[in-house]
Amino acid sequence: MAEQEILYLSQKDVVAVDLPMSEIIRALETAFREKGEGRTEMPPKPGIHPGGGDNFIHAMPAYIPALKAAGIKWVSGFTENFKRGLPYITGLLILNDVETGLPLAVMDCVWITAMRTGAATALSARFLAREDSSTVGILGCGVQGRTNLEALKVLFPVKKVKAYDIDPAISEAYADRMSERFDIEATAVQTPQEAVKGSDIVVTAGPILKKPHRTILPGWLEEGAFASLVDFDSYWHPDAMKEIAKFCTDDVAQLLHYKGAGYFQDIPPVYADLGELVSGVKAGRENARERTMTANLGLAIDDMAVAPKIYERALEMGIGVRLSL
Ligand SMILES: NC(=O)c1ccc[n+]([C@@H]2O[C@H](COP(=O)([O-])OP(=O)(O)OC[C@H]3O[C@@H](n4cnc5c(N)ncnc54)[C@H](O)[C@@H]3O)[C@@H](O)[C@H]2O)c1
């Protein structure tokens, strides 16, 4: 039998493939339509927790027949890594052939994780935000602050960004970089309230906490605005969340799983998951006054919708290293 090979794609290789955000959003749209119509396989993610605390290593398998996508992401988040000069999120993704089950590729998963999370915000916003949303408030100006804005910029006429970070040097650098990159008016603001008030879309992307710090108070999120809670409910006062007409998530089973683990203790009832919004089972925004919100948890189907596209482009571009199986 001929020797089988896999393609190894390092973090630099995955970045070099440079898959456009618009394609990532499209891939997620297909994945969520398939999920909404019951045609994906995605068992709940098992995890281990070396070192305790909020550290995790999660196994995230998924199969999306319509995209011929099957595989698993093995991703870790270690909260103290920054003290060692190491990244918080690291991991690998294995992509399998859906016909034979053979592994096709092993790739670094950091870029995919960053980009697909932004894409999931934008896809949710397509159904939950006003089409004319042009002012975005970003709280937490790290990796997610950047990719969420990049994705929103693909679907919305974003003109103004108000950026808040607990470290003002970070929000200032972010505002400069985003103004230049997207030709928009991005400014650093001094308080979370300034970032939320007057924004059409709000993204909170600070640390995930079991016990929310409840900074965002009732009356801050404007009528007709949409919020994406990349950092779960950490930022939100429960009474501010009660103002929401439609509270959504990407997967109810996973939300309940996190609830059982101590997160999301005081949230509104879930109106719809993203699969139901994309497949039309549930209506999205129905008027210009509703306040809407999603807490997307990050799903294995997000990653698996994107991985085959990276693999195919890498093959076309001659990127990566072939290794014997
Ligand atoms: N839901 C998902 O699918 C998903 C996926 C990936 C990451 N995340 C989460 O998103 C969050 C951001 O991830 P990242 O990769 O951008 O991290 P990052 O470290 O690159 O950026 C986080 C930023 O938040 C800032 N910050 C810390 N506390 C803050 C506060 N109270 N207010 C405002 N800013 C604050 C930090 O200074 C930093 O600039 C993390 O909590 C991560 O776990 C969620």
mmCIF file of C-alpha atoms and ligand atoms in Angstrom:
data_model
loop_
_atom_site.group_PDB
_atom_site.id
_atom_site.type_symbol
_atom_site.label_atom_id
_atom_site.label_comp_id
_atom_site.label_asym_id
_atom_site.label_seq_id
_atom_site.Cartn_x
_atom_site.Cartn_y
_atom_site.Cartn_z
ATOM 1 C CA MET A 1 0.000 0.000 0.000
ATOM 2 C CA ALA A 2 1.283 3.489 -0.871
ATOM 3 C CA GLU A 3 2.544 5.556 2.012
ATOM 4 C CA GLN A 4 -0.088 8.043 3.191
ATOM 5 C CA GLU A 5 0.786 11.674 3.776
ATOM 6 C CA ILE A 6 -0.678 14.534 5.741
ATOM 7 C CA LEU A 7 -0.140 18.254 5.225
ATOM 8 C CA TYR A 8 1.262 20.082 8.246
ATOM 9 C CA LEU A 9 0.372 23.776 8.413
ATOM 10 C CA SER A 10 2.176 25.854 11.020
ATOM 11 C CA GLN A 11 0.676 29.056 12.436
ATOM 12 C CA LYS A 12 2.668 31.056 9.871
ATOM 13 C CA ASP A 13 1.409 28.781 7.067
ATOM 14 C CA VAL A 14 -2.240 29.240 8.088
ATOM 15 C CA VAL A 15 -1.764 33.015 8.185
ATOM 16 C CA ALA A 16 -0.026 32.909 4.761
ATOM 17 C CA VAL A 17 -3.047 31.131 3.247
ATOM 18 C CA ASP A 18 -4.885 34.388 4.024
ATOM 19 C CA LEU A 19 -8.457 33.136 3.660
ATOM 20 C CA PRO A 20 -10.664 36.251 3.371
ATOM 21 C CA MET A 21 -13.096 37.035 6.188
ATOM 22 C CA SER A 22 -15.959 37.171 3.668
ATOM 23 C CA GLU A 23 -15.361 33.482 2.819
ATOM 24 C CA ILE A 24 -15.200 32.563 6.490
ATOM 25 C CA ILE A 25 -18.570 34.232 7.121
ATOM 26 C CA ARG A 26 -20.035 32.392 4.116
ATOM 27 C CA ALA A 27 -18.687 29.041 5.360
ATOM 28 C CA LEU A 28 -20.207 29.654 8.793
ATOM 29 C CA GLU A 29 -23.516 30.583 7.204
ATOM 30 C CA THR A 30 -23.646 27.188 5.465
ATOM 31 C CA ALA A 31 -22.578 25.393 8.640
ATOM 32 C CA PHE A 32 -25.289 27.078 10.731
ATOM 33 C CA ARG A 33 -27.977 26.519 8.096
ATOM 34 C CA GLU A 34 -27.055 22.833 8.142
ATOM 35 C CA LYS A 35 -27.102 22.821 11.938
ATOM 36 C CA GLY A 36 -30.511 24.537 11.976
ATOM 37 C CA GLU A 37 -31.852 21.836 9.666
ATOM 38 C CA GLY A 38 -30.346 19.036 11.742
ATOM 39 C CA ARG A 39 -27.647 17.887 9.350
ATOM 40 C CA THR A 40 -24.489 18.357 11.414
ATOM 41 C CA GLU A 41 -22.864 16.151 14.023
ATOM 42 C CA MET A 42 -21.280 17.888 16.990
ATOM 43 C CA PRO A 43 -21.105 16.101 20.350
ATOM 44 C CA PRO A 44 -20.632 18.350 23.418
ATOM 45 C CA LYS A 45 -16.980 19.270 23.928
ATOM 46 C CA PRO A 46 -15.205 17.208 26.587
ATOM 47 C CA GLY A 47 -12.404 18.969 28.433
ATOM 48 C CA ILE A 48 -9.588 18.485 30.889
ATOM 49 C CA HIS A 49 -8.328 21.134 33.277
ATOM 50 C CA PRO A 50 -4.610 20.859 34.124
ATOM 51 C CA GLY A 51 -3.585 23.279 36.856
ATOM 52 C CA GLY A 52 -7.243 23.884 37.791
ATOM 53 C CA GLY A 53 -8.736 27.386 37.883
ATOM 54 C CA ASP A 54 -10.065 28.518 34.517
ATOM 55 C CA ASN A 55 -7.459 26.537 32.510
ATOM 56 C CA PHE A 56 -8.878 24.165 29.923
ATOM 57 C CA ILE A 57 -7.982 21.881 27.052
ATOM 58 C CA HIS A 58 -11.093 21.111 24.983
ATOM 59 C CA ALA A 59 -11.711 18.464 22.330
ATOM 60 C CA MET A 60 -14.027 19.860 19.646
ATOM 61 C CA PRO A 61 -15.091 17.337 16.997
ATOM 62 C CA ALA A 62 -17.570 18.125 14.203
ATOM 63 C CA TYR A 63 -18.901 16.733 10.945
ATOM 64 C CA ILE A 64 -20.645 18.945 8.354
ATOM 65 C CA PRO A 65 -21.612 16.689 5.407
ATOM 66 C CA ALA A 66 -22.576 19.616 3.117
ATOM 67 C CA LEU A 67 -19.055 21.030 3.409
ATOM 68 C CA LYS A 68 -17.372 17.604 3.341
ATOM 69 C CA ALA A 69 -15.812 18.654 6.611
ATOM 70 C CA ALA A 70 -14.843 16.339 9.454
ATOM 71 C CA GLY A 71 -12.259 16.665 12.165
ATOM 72 C CA ILE A 72 -11.377 17.818 15.627
ATOM 73 C CA LYS A 73 -9.836 20.867 17.285
ATOM 74 C CA TRP A 74 -7.736 20.299 20.433
ATOM 75 C CA VAL A 75 -7.499 23.751 21.953
ATOM 76 C CA SER A 76 -6.171 25.023 25.247
ATOM 77 C CA GLY A 77 -6.648 28.255 27.174
ATOM 78 C CA PHE A 78 -4.247 28.766 30.092
ATOM 79 C CA THR A 79 -4.953 31.930 32.056
ATOM 80 C CA GLU A 80 -1.473 32.410 33.557
ATOM 81 C CA ASN A 81 0.446 31.925 30.296
ATOM 82 C CA PHE A 82 0.916 35.666 29.840
ATOM 83 C CA LYS A 83 3.251 35.623 32.861
ATOM 84 C CA ARG A 84 5.526 33.299 30.902
ATOM 85 C CA GLY A 85 5.253 35.378 27.757
ATOM 86 C CA LEU A 86 3.088 32.642 26.180
ATOM 87 C CA PRO A 87 -0.257 32.995 24.390
ATOM 88 C CA TYR A 88 -3.516 32.243 26.233
ATOM 89 C CA ILE A 89 -5.004 30.196 23.362
ATOM 90 C CA THR A 90 -2.948 27.492 21.605
ATOM 91 C CA GLY A 91 -3.808 24.252 19.831
ATOM 92 C CA LEU A 92 -4.018 22.029 16.797
ATOM 93 C CA LEU A 93 -6.751 20.953 14.430
ATOM 94 C CA ILE A 94 -6.897 17.618 12.586
ATOM 95 C CA LEU A 95 -8.888 17.536 9.353
ATOM 96 C CA ASN A 96 -10.101 14.121 8.132
ATOM 97 C CA ASP A 97 -11.193 12.811 4.745
ATOM 98 C CA VAL A 98 -14.968 12.237 4.957
ATOM 99 C CA GLU A 99 -14.790 9.291 2.493
ATOM 100 C CA THR A 100 -12.002 7.312 4.158
ATOM 101 C CA GLY A 101 -11.560 8.854 7.600
ATOM 102 C CA LEU A 102 -7.846 9.316 6.890
ATOM 103 C CA PRO A 103 -6.241 12.413 8.399
ATOM 104 C CA LEU A 104 -5.552 14.944 5.637
ATOM 105 C CA ALA A 105 -3.977 17.773 7.562
ATOM 106 C CA VAL A 106 -2.785 18.920 10.957
ATOM 107 C CA MET A 107 -2.845 22.681 11.365
ATOM 108 C CA ASP A 108 -2.311 25.292 14.042
ATOM 109 C CA CYS A 109 -5.748 26.493 15.217
ATOM 110 C CA VAL A 110 -5.033 29.946 16.651
ATOM 111 C CA TRP A 111 -5.833 31.923 13.485
ATOM 112 C CA ILE A 112 -9.011 29.918 12.814
ATOM 113 C CA THR A 113 -10.209 30.444 16.390
ATOM 114 C CA ALA A 114 -9.619 34.182 16.158
ATOM 115 C CA MET A 115 -11.278 34.624 12.775
ATOM 116 C CA ARG A 116 -14.284 32.303 13.092
ATOM 117 C CA THR A 117 -15.323 33.950 16.359
ATOM 118 C CA GLY A 118 -15.460 37.343 14.644
ATOM 119 C CA ALA A 119 -17.335 35.753 11.751
ATOM 120 C CA ALA A 120 -19.915 34.267 14.150
ATOM 121 C CA THR A 121 -20.566 37.741 15.602
ATOM 122 C CA ALA A 122 -21.077 39.188 12.122
ATOM 123 C CA LEU A 123 -23.343 36.327 11.045
ATOM 124 C CA SER A 124 -25.464 36.776 14.181
ATOM 125 C CA ALA A 125 -25.535 40.517 13.527
ATOM 126 C CA ARG A 126 -26.851 39.942 10.025
ATOM 127 C CA PHE A 127 -30.038 38.588 11.629
ATOM 128 C CA LEU A 128 -30.115 40.616 14.832
ATOM 129 C CA ALA A 129 -28.581 44.054 14.125
ATOM 130 C CA ARG A 130 -30.085 46.907 12.115
ATOM 131 C CA GLU A 131 -28.848 46.849 8.522
ATOM 132 C CA ASP A 132 -27.757 50.476 8.778
ATOM 133 C CA SER A 133 -25.613 49.892 11.893
ATOM 134 C CA SER A 134 -22.617 52.194 11.513
ATOM 135 C CA THR A 135 -21.247 52.829 15.029
ATOM 136 C CA VAL A 136 -19.531 49.978 16.845
ATOM 137 C CA GLY A 137 -18.430 49.892 20.496
ATOM 138 C CA ILE A 138 -15.588 47.492 21.276
ATOM 139 C CA LEU A 139 -14.787 46.612 24.914
ATOM 140 C CA GLY A 140 -11.547 44.620 25.071
ATOM 141 C CA CYS A 141 -9.188 45.581 22.249
ATOM 142 C CA GLY A 142 -7.235 42.333 21.849
ATOM 143 C CA VAL A 143 -7.396 39.637 19.176
ATOM 144 C CA GLN A 144 -11.192 39.375 19.323
ATOM 145 C CA GLY A 145 -11.599 43.131 19.311
ATOM 146 C CA ARG A 146 -9.762 43.126 15.987
ATOM 147 C CA THR A 147 -11.379 40.119 14.274
ATOM 148 C CA ASN A 148 -14.902 41.048 15.383
ATOM 149 C CA LEU A 149 -14.516 44.500 13.846
ATOM 150 C CA GLU A 150 -12.989 43.017 10.678
ATOM 151 C CA ALA A 151 -15.997 40.707 10.287
ATOM 152 C CA LEU A 152 -18.589 43.402 11.071
ATOM 153 C CA LYS A 153 -16.935 45.641 8.498
ATOM 154 C CA VAL A 154 -17.654 42.984 5.827
ATOM 155 C CA LEU A 155 -21.425 43.106 6.411
ATOM 156 C CA PHE A 156 -22.176 46.579 7.804
ATOM 157 C CA PRO A 157 -21.473 50.181 6.778
ATOM 158 C CA VAL A 158 -19.207 50.742 9.812
ATOM 159 C CA LYS A 159 -17.980 54.342 9.980
ATOM 160 C CA LYS A 160 -17.231 54.940 13.634
ATOM 161 C CA VAL A 161 -15.659 52.762 16.340
ATOM 162 C CA LYS A 162 -15.420 53.559 20.047
ATOM 163 C CA ALA A 163 -12.738 51.407 21.641
ATOM 164 C CA TYR A 164 -12.371 50.752 25.366
ATOM 165 C CA ASP A 165 -9.704 48.621 27.003
ATOM 166 C CA ILE A 166 -8.750 48.367 30.651
ATOM 167 C CA ASP A 167 -5.273 49.356 29.445
ATOM 168 C CA PRO A 168 -5.586 52.768 27.709
ATOM 169 C CA ALA A 169 -2.335 52.229 25.767
ATOM 170 C CA ILE A 170 -3.951 49.174 24.139
ATOM 171 C CA SER A 171 -7.177 50.959 23.153
ATOM 172 C CA GLU A 172 -5.194 53.877 21.731
ATOM 173 C CA ALA A 173 -2.957 51.606 19.660
ATOM 174 C CA TYR A 174 -6.057 49.675 18.545
ATOM 175 C CA ALA A 175 -7.872 52.855 17.481
ATOM 176 C CA ASP A 176 -4.864 53.988 15.439
ATOM 177 C CA ARG A 177 -4.449 50.605 13.772
ATOM 178 C CA MET A 178 -8.147 50.143 12.983
ATOM 179 C CA SER A 179 -8.551 53.708 11.611
ATOM 180 C CA GLU A 180 -5.688 53.080 9.236
ATOM 181 C CA ARG A 181 -6.597 49.532 8.258
ATOM 182 C CA PHE A 182 -10.304 50.111 7.600
ATOM 183 C CA ASP A 183 -10.391 53.805 6.778
ATOM 184 C CA ILE A 184 -12.865 54.522 9.585
ATOM 185 C CA GLU A 185 -13.020 56.922 12.505
ATOM 186 C CA ALA A 186 -11.849 54.800 15.453
ATOM 187 C CA THR A 187 -11.273 56.542 18.788
ATOM 188 C CA ALA A 188 -10.171 55.288 22.187
ATOM 189 C CA VAL A 189 -12.680 56.104 24.944
ATOM 190 C CA GLN A 190 -11.964 56.362 28.664
ATOM 191 C CA THR A 191 -14.953 54.451 30.101
ATOM 192 C CA PRO A 192 -17.029 51.367 29.209
ATOM 193 C CA GLN A 193 -20.153 53.569 29.210
ATOM 194 C CA GLU A 194 -18.786 55.740 26.381
ATOM 195 C CA ALA A 195 -18.189 52.616 24.293
ATOM 196 C CA VAL A 196 -21.722 51.284 24.829
ATOM 197 C CA LYS A 197 -23.864 54.461 24.687
ATOM 198 C CA GLY A 198 -24.658 55.639 21.191
ATOM 199 C CA SER A 199 -23.372 52.428 19.552
ATOM 200 C CA ASP A 200 -25.478 50.389 17.107
ATOM 201 C CA ILE A 201 -23.387 47.274 17.734
ATOM 202 C CA VAL A 202 -21.479 46.492 20.939
ATOM 203 C CA VAL A 203 -18.884 43.721 21.286
ATOM 204 C CA THR A 204 -17.571 42.782 24.741
ATOM 205 C CA ALA A 205 -14.323 40.817 24.502
ATOM 206 C CA GLY A 206 -12.519 41.001 27.839
ATOM 207 C CA PRO A 207 -11.814 38.041 30.144
ATOM 208 C CA ILE A 208 -14.462 35.338 30.668
ATOM 209 C CA LEU A 209 -15.528 35.203 34.312
ATOM 210 C CA LYS A 210 -17.873 32.893 36.205
ATOM 211 C CA LYS A 211 -18.882 35.852 38.362
ATOM 212 C CA PRO A 212 -19.697 38.759 36.012
ATOM 213 C CA HIS A 213 -18.292 42.172 36.951
ATOM 214 C CA ARG A 214 -21.675 43.659 35.940
ATOM 215 C CA THR A 215 -20.206 46.861 34.535
ATOM 216 C CA ILE A 216 -22.783 47.497 31.775
ATOM 217 C CA LEU A 217 -25.905 48.861 33.456
ATOM 218 C CA PRO A 218 -29.555 49.182 32.384
ATOM 219 C CA GLY A 219 -30.135 52.110 30.019
ATOM 220 C CA TRP A 220 -26.653 51.988 28.448
ATOM 221 C CA LEU A 221 -27.454 49.779 25.424
ATOM 222 C CA GLU A 222 -29.494 51.948 23.063
ATOM 223 C CA GLU A 223 -32.908 51.033 21.690
ATOM 224 C CA GLY A 224 -32.377 49.191 18.397
ATOM 225 C CA ALA A 225 -28.820 48.143 19.258
ATOM 226 C CA PHE A 226 -27.278 44.675 19.089
ATOM 227 C CA ALA A 227 -24.628 43.239 21.442
ATOM 228 C CA SER A 228 -22.287 40.279 20.962
ATOM 229 C CA LEU A 229 -20.976 38.761 24.178
ATOM 230 C CA VAL A 230 -17.707 37.148 23.095
ATOM 231 C CA ASP A 231 -16.669 37.046 26.777
ATOM 232 C CA PHE A 232 -19.979 35.490 27.886
ATOM 233 C CA ASP A 233 -22.067 37.610 30.309
ATOM 234 C CA SER A 234 -18.949 38.821 32.198
ATOM 235 C CA TYR A 235 -19.546 42.484 31.368
ATOM 236 C CA TRP A 236 -23.302 42.696 31.840
ATOM 237 C CA HIS A 237 -25.499 43.549 34.781
ATOM 238 C CA PRO A 238 -28.412 41.060 34.814
ATOM 239 C CA ASP A 239 -30.878 43.993 34.782
ATOM 240 C CA ALA A 240 -29.266 45.345 31.584
ATOM 241 C CA MET A 241 -29.741 41.921 30.014
ATOM 242 C CA LYS A 242 -33.420 41.983 31.008
ATOM 243 C CA GLU A 243 -33.885 44.910 28.580
ATOM 244 C CA ILE A 244 -33.092 42.569 25.677
ATOM 245 C CA ALA A 245 -36.026 41.576 23.442
ATOM 246 C CA LYS A 246 -34.192 38.660 21.798
ATOM 247 C CA PHE A 247 -31.352 36.893 23.611
ATOM 248 C CA CYS A 248 -29.648 34.329 21.365
ATOM 249 C CA THR A 249 -26.715 31.933 21.413
ATOM 250 C CA ASP A 250 -24.954 29.651 18.951
ATOM 251 C CA ASP A 251 -25.920 26.419 20.730
ATOM 252 C CA VAL A 252 -28.396 25.943 23.563
ATOM 253 C CA ALA A 253 -26.986 22.577 24.719
ATOM 254 C CA GLN A 254 -23.583 24.144 25.155
ATOM 255 C CA LEU A 255 -24.995 27.170 26.934
ATOM 256 C CA LEU A 256 -26.715 24.828 29.413
ATOM 257 C CA HIS A 257 -23.444 22.938 29.812
ATOM 258 C CA TYR A 258 -21.644 26.177 30.754
ATOM 259 C CA LYS A 259 -24.525 27.090 33.045
ATOM 260 C CA GLY A 260 -24.019 23.778 34.854
ATOM 261 C CA ALA A 261 -20.332 24.660 35.228
ATOM 262 C CA GLY A 262 -21.181 27.969 36.966
ATOM 263 C CA TYR A 263 -21.287 30.472 34.066
ATOM 264 C CA PHE A 264 -24.392 32.365 32.853
ATOM 265 C CA GLN A 265 -26.183 32.177 36.210
ATOM 266 C CA ASP A 266 -28.519 35.150 35.610
ATOM 267 C CA ILE A 267 -29.404 35.490 31.917
ATOM 268 C CA PRO A 268 -32.664 35.971 30.000
ATOM 269 C CA PRO A 269 -34.376 32.961 28.386
ATOM 270 C CA VAL A 270 -32.900 31.985 25.005
ATOM 271 C CA TYR A 271 -35.033 33.155 22.082
ATOM 272 C CA ALA A 272 -33.168 31.305 19.295
ATOM 273 C CA ASP A 273 -29.891 29.694 18.394
ATOM 274 C CA LEU A 274 -27.886 30.835 15.383
ATOM 275 C CA GLY A 275 -28.863 27.775 13.353
ATOM 276 C CA GLU A 276 -32.544 28.669 13.832
ATOM 277 C CA LEU A 277 -31.900 32.268 12.734
ATOM 278 C CA VAL A 278 -29.908 31.305 9.622
ATOM 279 C CA SER A 279 -32.321 28.558 8.534
ATOM 280 C CA GLY A 280 -35.319 30.842 9.097
ATOM 281 C CA VAL A 281 -36.944 28.645 11.754
ATOM 282 C CA LYS A 282 -37.030 31.758 13.980
ATOM 283 C CA ALA A 283 -37.307 35.375 12.860
ATOM 284 C CA GLY A 284 -34.381 37.683 13.580
ATOM 285 C CA ARG A 285 -34.880 41.372 14.296
ATOM 286 C CA GLU A 286 -38.472 42.446 13.599
ATOM 287 C CA ASN A 287 -38.316 46.204 14.130
ATOM 288 C CA ALA A 288 -35.822 49.048 14.532
ATOM 289 C CA ARG A 289 -36.378 49.420 18.286
ATOM 290 C CA GLU A 290 -35.653 45.952 19.645
ATOM 291 C CA ARG A 291 -32.500 45.461 21.675
ATOM 292 C CA THR A 292 -30.935 42.150 20.645
ATOM 293 C CA MET A 293 -28.011 40.128 21.946
ATOM 294 C CA THR A 294 -26.071 36.949 21.278
ATOM 295 C CA ALA A 295 -23.731 35.006 23.517
ATOM 296 C CA ASN A 296 -21.888 32.807 21.039
ATOM 297 C CA LEU A 297 -19.809 30.232 22.835
ATOM 298 C CA GLY A 298 -17.674 29.112 19.904
ATOM 299 C CA LEU A 299 -18.536 25.774 18.312
ATOM 300 C CA ALA A 300 -16.637 22.956 16.627
ATOM 301 C CA ILE A 301 -18.714 23.506 13.459
ATOM 302 C CA ASP A 302 -17.252 27.047 13.227
ATOM 303 C CA ASP A 303 -13.751 25.611 13.028
ATOM 304 C CA MET A 304 -14.644 22.706 10.801
ATOM 305 C CA ALA A 305 -16.444 24.962 8.299
ATOM 306 C CA VAL A 306 -13.205 26.899 7.811
ATOM 307 C CA ALA A 307 -10.500 24.193 8.009
ATOM 308 C CA PRO A 308 -11.172 22.518 4.604
ATOM 309 C CA LYS A 309 -10.990 25.922 2.903
ATOM 310 C CA ILE A 310 -7.573 26.554 4.439
ATOM 311 C CA TYR A 311 -6.419 23.067 3.453
ATOM 312 C CA GLU A 312 -7.583 23.444 -0.169
ATOM 313 C CA ARG A 313 -6.004 26.882 -0.570
ATOM 314 C CA ALA A 314 -2.761 25.683 1.027
ATOM 315 C CA LEU A 315 -2.597 22.827 -1.512
ATOM 316 C CA GLU A 316 -3.238 25.260 -4.397
ATOM 317 C CA MET A 317 -0.626 27.707 -3.102
ATOM 318 C CA GLY A 318 1.970 25.040 -2.274
ATOM 319 C CA ILE A 319 2.023 26.037 1.400
ATOM 320 C CA GLY A 320 2.873 23.585 4.229
ATOM 321 C CA VAL A 321 5.017 20.523 4.796
ATOM 322 C CA ARG A 322 4.061 16.988 3.783
ATOM 323 C CA LEU A 323 4.644 14.397 6.484
ATOM 324 C CA SER A 324 4.309 10.620 6.346
ATOM 325 C CA LEU A 325 1.410 9.197 8.270
HETATM 326 N N1 LIG B 1 -16.947 32.965 22.523
HETATM 327 C C1 LIG B 1 -15.982 32.511 21.764
HETATM 328 O O1 LIG B 1 -16.199 31.792 20.793
HETATM 329 C C2 LIG B 1 -14.579 32.925 22.058
HETATM 330 C C3 LIG B 1 -13.544 32.534 21.200
HETATM 331 C C4 LIG B 1 -12.247 33.008 21.451
HETATM 332 C C5 LIG B 1 -12.012 33.814 22.573
HETATM 333 N N2 LIG B 1 -13.056 34.114 23.411
HETATM 334 C C6 LIG B 1 -12.854 34.971 24.580
HETATM 335 O O2 LIG B 1 -12.747 36.303 24.147
HETATM 336 C C7 LIG B 1 -12.018 37.065 25.101
HETATM 337 C C8 LIG B 1 -10.964 37.901 24.397
HETATM 338 O O3 LIG B 1 -10.032 37.031 23.778
HETATM 339 P P1 LIG B 1 -8.770 37.627 23.011
HETATM 340 O O4 LIG B 1 -8.145 36.477 22.282
HETATM 341 O O5 LIG B 1 -9.176 38.834 22.267
HETATM 342 O O6 LIG B 1 -7.846 38.025 24.240
HETATM 343 P P2 LIG B 1 -6.699 39.139 24.265
HETATM 344 O O7 LIG B 1 -5.870 38.814 25.453
HETATM 345 O O8 LIG B 1 -6.061 39.241 22.926
HETATM 346 O O9 LIG B 1 -7.492 40.508 24.505
HETATM 347 C C9 LIG B 1 -8.214 40.770 25.663
HETATM 348 C C10 LIG B 1 -8.164 42.291 25.903
HETATM 349 O O10 LIG B 1 -9.074 42.635 26.939
HETATM 350 C C11 LIG B 1 -8.478 43.626 27.751
HETATM 351 N N3 LIG B 1 -9.196 43.632 29.033
HETATM 352 C C12 LIG B 1 -9.002 42.914 30.158
HETATM 353 N N4 LIG B 1 -9.942 43.206 31.078
HETATM 354 C C13 LIG B 1 -10.773 44.112 30.499
HETATM 355 C C14 LIG B 1 -11.933 44.812 30.918
HETATM 356 N N5 LIG B 1 -12.470 44.612 32.115
HETATM 357 N N6 LIG B 1 -12.481 45.700 30.061
HETATM 358 C C15 LIG B 1 -11.975 45.911 28.845
HETATM 359 N N7 LIG B 1 -10.883 45.292 28.393
HETATM 360 C C16 LIG B 1 -10.295 44.405 29.215
HETATM 361 C C17 LIG B 1 -7.009 43.277 27.807
HETATM 362 O O11 LIG B 1 -6.223 44.397 28.144
HETATM 363 C C18 LIG B 1 -6.791 42.813 26.361
HETATM 364 O O12 LIG B 1 -6.414 43.895 25.534
HETATM 365 C C19 LIG B 1 -11.432 36.040 26.077
HETATM 366 O O13 LIG B 1 -12.233 36.048 27.221
HETATM 367 C C20 LIG B 1 -11.581 34.715 25.358
HETATM 368 O O14 LIG B 1 -11.713 33.636 26.231
HETATM 369 C C21 LIG B 1 -14.314 33.710 23.169
#
